[in-house]
Short mmCIF file of C-alpha atoms in Angstrom, two decimals:
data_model
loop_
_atom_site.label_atom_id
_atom_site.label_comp_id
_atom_site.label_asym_id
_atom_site.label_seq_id
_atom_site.Cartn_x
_atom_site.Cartn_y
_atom_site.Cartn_z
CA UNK A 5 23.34 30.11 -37.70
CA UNK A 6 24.97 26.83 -37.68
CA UNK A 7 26.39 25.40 -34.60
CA UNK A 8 29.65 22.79 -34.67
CA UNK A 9 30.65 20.39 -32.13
CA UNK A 10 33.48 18.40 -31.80
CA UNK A 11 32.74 14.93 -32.95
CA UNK A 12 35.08 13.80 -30.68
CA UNK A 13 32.76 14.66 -27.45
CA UNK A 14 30.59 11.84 -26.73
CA UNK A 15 27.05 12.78 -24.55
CA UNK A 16 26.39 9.41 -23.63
CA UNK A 17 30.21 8.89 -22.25
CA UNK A 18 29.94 12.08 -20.68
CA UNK A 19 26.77 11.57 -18.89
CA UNK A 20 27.97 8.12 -17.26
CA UNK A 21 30.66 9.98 -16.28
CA UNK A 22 28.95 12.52 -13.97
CA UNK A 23 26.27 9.80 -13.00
CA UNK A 24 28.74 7.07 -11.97
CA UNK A 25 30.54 8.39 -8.29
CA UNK A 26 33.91 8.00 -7.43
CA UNK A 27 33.50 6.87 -4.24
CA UNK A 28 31.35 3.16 -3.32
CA UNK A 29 28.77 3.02 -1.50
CA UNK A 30 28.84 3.21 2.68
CA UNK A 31 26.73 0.34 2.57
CA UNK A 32 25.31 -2.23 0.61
CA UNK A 33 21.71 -1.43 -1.34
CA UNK A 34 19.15 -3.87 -1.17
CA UNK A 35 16.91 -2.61 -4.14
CA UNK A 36 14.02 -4.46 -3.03
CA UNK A 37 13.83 -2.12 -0.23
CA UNK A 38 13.16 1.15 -2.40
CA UNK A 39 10.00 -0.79 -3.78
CA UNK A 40 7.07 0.39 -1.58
CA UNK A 41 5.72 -2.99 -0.38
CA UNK A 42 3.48 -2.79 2.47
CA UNK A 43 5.12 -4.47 5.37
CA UNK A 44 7.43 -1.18 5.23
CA UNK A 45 5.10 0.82 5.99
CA UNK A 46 4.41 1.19 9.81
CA UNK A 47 0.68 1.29 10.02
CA UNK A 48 -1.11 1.68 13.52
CA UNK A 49 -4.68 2.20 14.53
CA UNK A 50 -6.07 3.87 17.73
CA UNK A 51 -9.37 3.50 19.08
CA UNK A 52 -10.97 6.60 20.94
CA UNK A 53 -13.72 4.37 22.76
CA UNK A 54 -11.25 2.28 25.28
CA UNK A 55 -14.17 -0.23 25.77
CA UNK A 56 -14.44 -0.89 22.22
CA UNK A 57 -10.76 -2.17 21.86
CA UNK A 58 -12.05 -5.43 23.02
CA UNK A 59 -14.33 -5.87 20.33
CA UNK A 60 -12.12 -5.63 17.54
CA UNK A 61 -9.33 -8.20 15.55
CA UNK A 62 -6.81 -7.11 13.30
CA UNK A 63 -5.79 -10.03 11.03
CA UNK A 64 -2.62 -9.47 8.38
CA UNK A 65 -3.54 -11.72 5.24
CA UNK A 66 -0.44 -13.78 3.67
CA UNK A 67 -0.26 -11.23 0.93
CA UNK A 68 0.14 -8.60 3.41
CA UNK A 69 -3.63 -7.17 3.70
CA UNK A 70 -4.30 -5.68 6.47
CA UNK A 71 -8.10 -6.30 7.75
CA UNK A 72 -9.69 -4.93 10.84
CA UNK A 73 -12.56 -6.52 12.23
CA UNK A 74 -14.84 -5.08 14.45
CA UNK A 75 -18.52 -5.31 15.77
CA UNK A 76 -21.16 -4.33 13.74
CA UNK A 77 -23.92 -3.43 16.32
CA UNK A 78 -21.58 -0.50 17.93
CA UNK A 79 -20.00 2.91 16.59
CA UNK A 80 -16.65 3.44 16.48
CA UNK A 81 -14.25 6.54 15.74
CA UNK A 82 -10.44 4.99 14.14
CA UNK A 83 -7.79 7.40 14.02
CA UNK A 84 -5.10 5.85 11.48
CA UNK A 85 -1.37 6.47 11.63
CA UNK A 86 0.93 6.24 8.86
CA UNK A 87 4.80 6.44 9.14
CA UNK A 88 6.27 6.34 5.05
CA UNK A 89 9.29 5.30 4.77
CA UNK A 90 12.08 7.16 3.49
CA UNK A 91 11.52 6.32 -0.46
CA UNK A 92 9.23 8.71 -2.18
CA UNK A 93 6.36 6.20 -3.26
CA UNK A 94 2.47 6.27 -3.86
CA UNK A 95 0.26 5.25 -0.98
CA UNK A 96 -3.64 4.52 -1.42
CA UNK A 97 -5.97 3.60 1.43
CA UNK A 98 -8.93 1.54 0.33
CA UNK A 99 -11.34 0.98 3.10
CA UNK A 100 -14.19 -1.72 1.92
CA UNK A 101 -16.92 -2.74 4.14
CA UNK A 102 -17.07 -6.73 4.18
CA UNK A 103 -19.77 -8.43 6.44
CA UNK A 104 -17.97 -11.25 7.75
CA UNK A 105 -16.69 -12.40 10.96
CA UNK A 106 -13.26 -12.75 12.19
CA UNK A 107 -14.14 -16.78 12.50
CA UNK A 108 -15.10 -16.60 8.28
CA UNK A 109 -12.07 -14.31 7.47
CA UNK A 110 -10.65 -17.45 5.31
CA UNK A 111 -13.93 -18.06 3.08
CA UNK A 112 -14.40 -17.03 -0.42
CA UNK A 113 -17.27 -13.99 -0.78
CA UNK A 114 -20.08 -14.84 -2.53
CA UNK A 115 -22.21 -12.88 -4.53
CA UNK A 116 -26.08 -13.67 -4.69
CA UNK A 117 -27.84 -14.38 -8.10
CA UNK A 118 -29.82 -11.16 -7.41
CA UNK A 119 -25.93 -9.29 -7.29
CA UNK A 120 -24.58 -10.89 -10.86
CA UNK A 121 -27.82 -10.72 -13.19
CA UNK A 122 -29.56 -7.51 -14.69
CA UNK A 123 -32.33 -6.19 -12.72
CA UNK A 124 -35.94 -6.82 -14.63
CA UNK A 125 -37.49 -3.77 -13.14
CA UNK A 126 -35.22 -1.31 -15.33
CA UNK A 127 -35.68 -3.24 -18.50
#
C-alpha cells in the first residue's frame, strides 16, 4: 500500500511553525544561565560537632572549587546541602582527600619519585 502526500506540505516549515510562539518572551533569557556552572548552585555545609566549626576553612578557588579544610587530628560528621537550580542538569560530588594546610592551599602538589615510577617488588 502506497501512501501520497501533498508535495506542497513542507515538515520542516511546519515544525518551526509549532516551535516558534506567538507571543515574546516575559523577560529576557540569559542563556548562560541554563548552563549548570557551579556558582548557581547553592551549596552549604553543617557541622554536627559545634566545637569543631572553629577548626575548619572553606576557601572558593578562582575557577570556582570549592575546598574545605579541616583538622586532621579530629573526627568530624559533614552534612552537605544542595539546592539545584531550576534547569535540569548533571551534578557530581567528588570528595578527594588532599594533605595540605589552609596556609599551602596555593602550592602545586607534588608527587614523590616513589608515586610516578613502577614498583621493583612486582617486577
Amino acid at each position: 500500500m502506497v501512501e501520497y502526500h501533498d508535495p506542497s506540505f513542507n515538515a520542516f516549515e511546519a515544525t518551526q511553525q509549532l516551535m516558534s510562539s506567538p507571543y515574546p518572551p516575559s523577560h529576557p533569557v540569559n542563556v548562560q544561565l541554563r548552563l549548570p556552572f557551579r556558582g548557581h548552585y547553592d551549596f552549604h555545609l553543617d557541622f554536627k560537632d559545634v566545637d569543631l566549626s572553629k577548626d575548619y576553612k572553606f576557601f572558593t578557588g578562582p575557577n570556582g572549587r570549592r575546598i574545605l579544610f579541616v583538622n586532621r587530628d579530629k573526627p568530624f560528621v559533614i552534612r552537605a546541602l544542595f539546592r539545584l537550580p531550576l534547569t535540569p542538569s548533571n551534578l557530581y560530588i567528588r570528595v578527594i582527600p588532599l594533605f595540605t594546610s589552609y596556609s599551602r592551599r596555593n602550592e602545586a602538589v607534588l608527587r614523590q619519585e616513589l608515586n610516578t615510577s613502577k614498583c621493583s617488588i612486582l617486577t
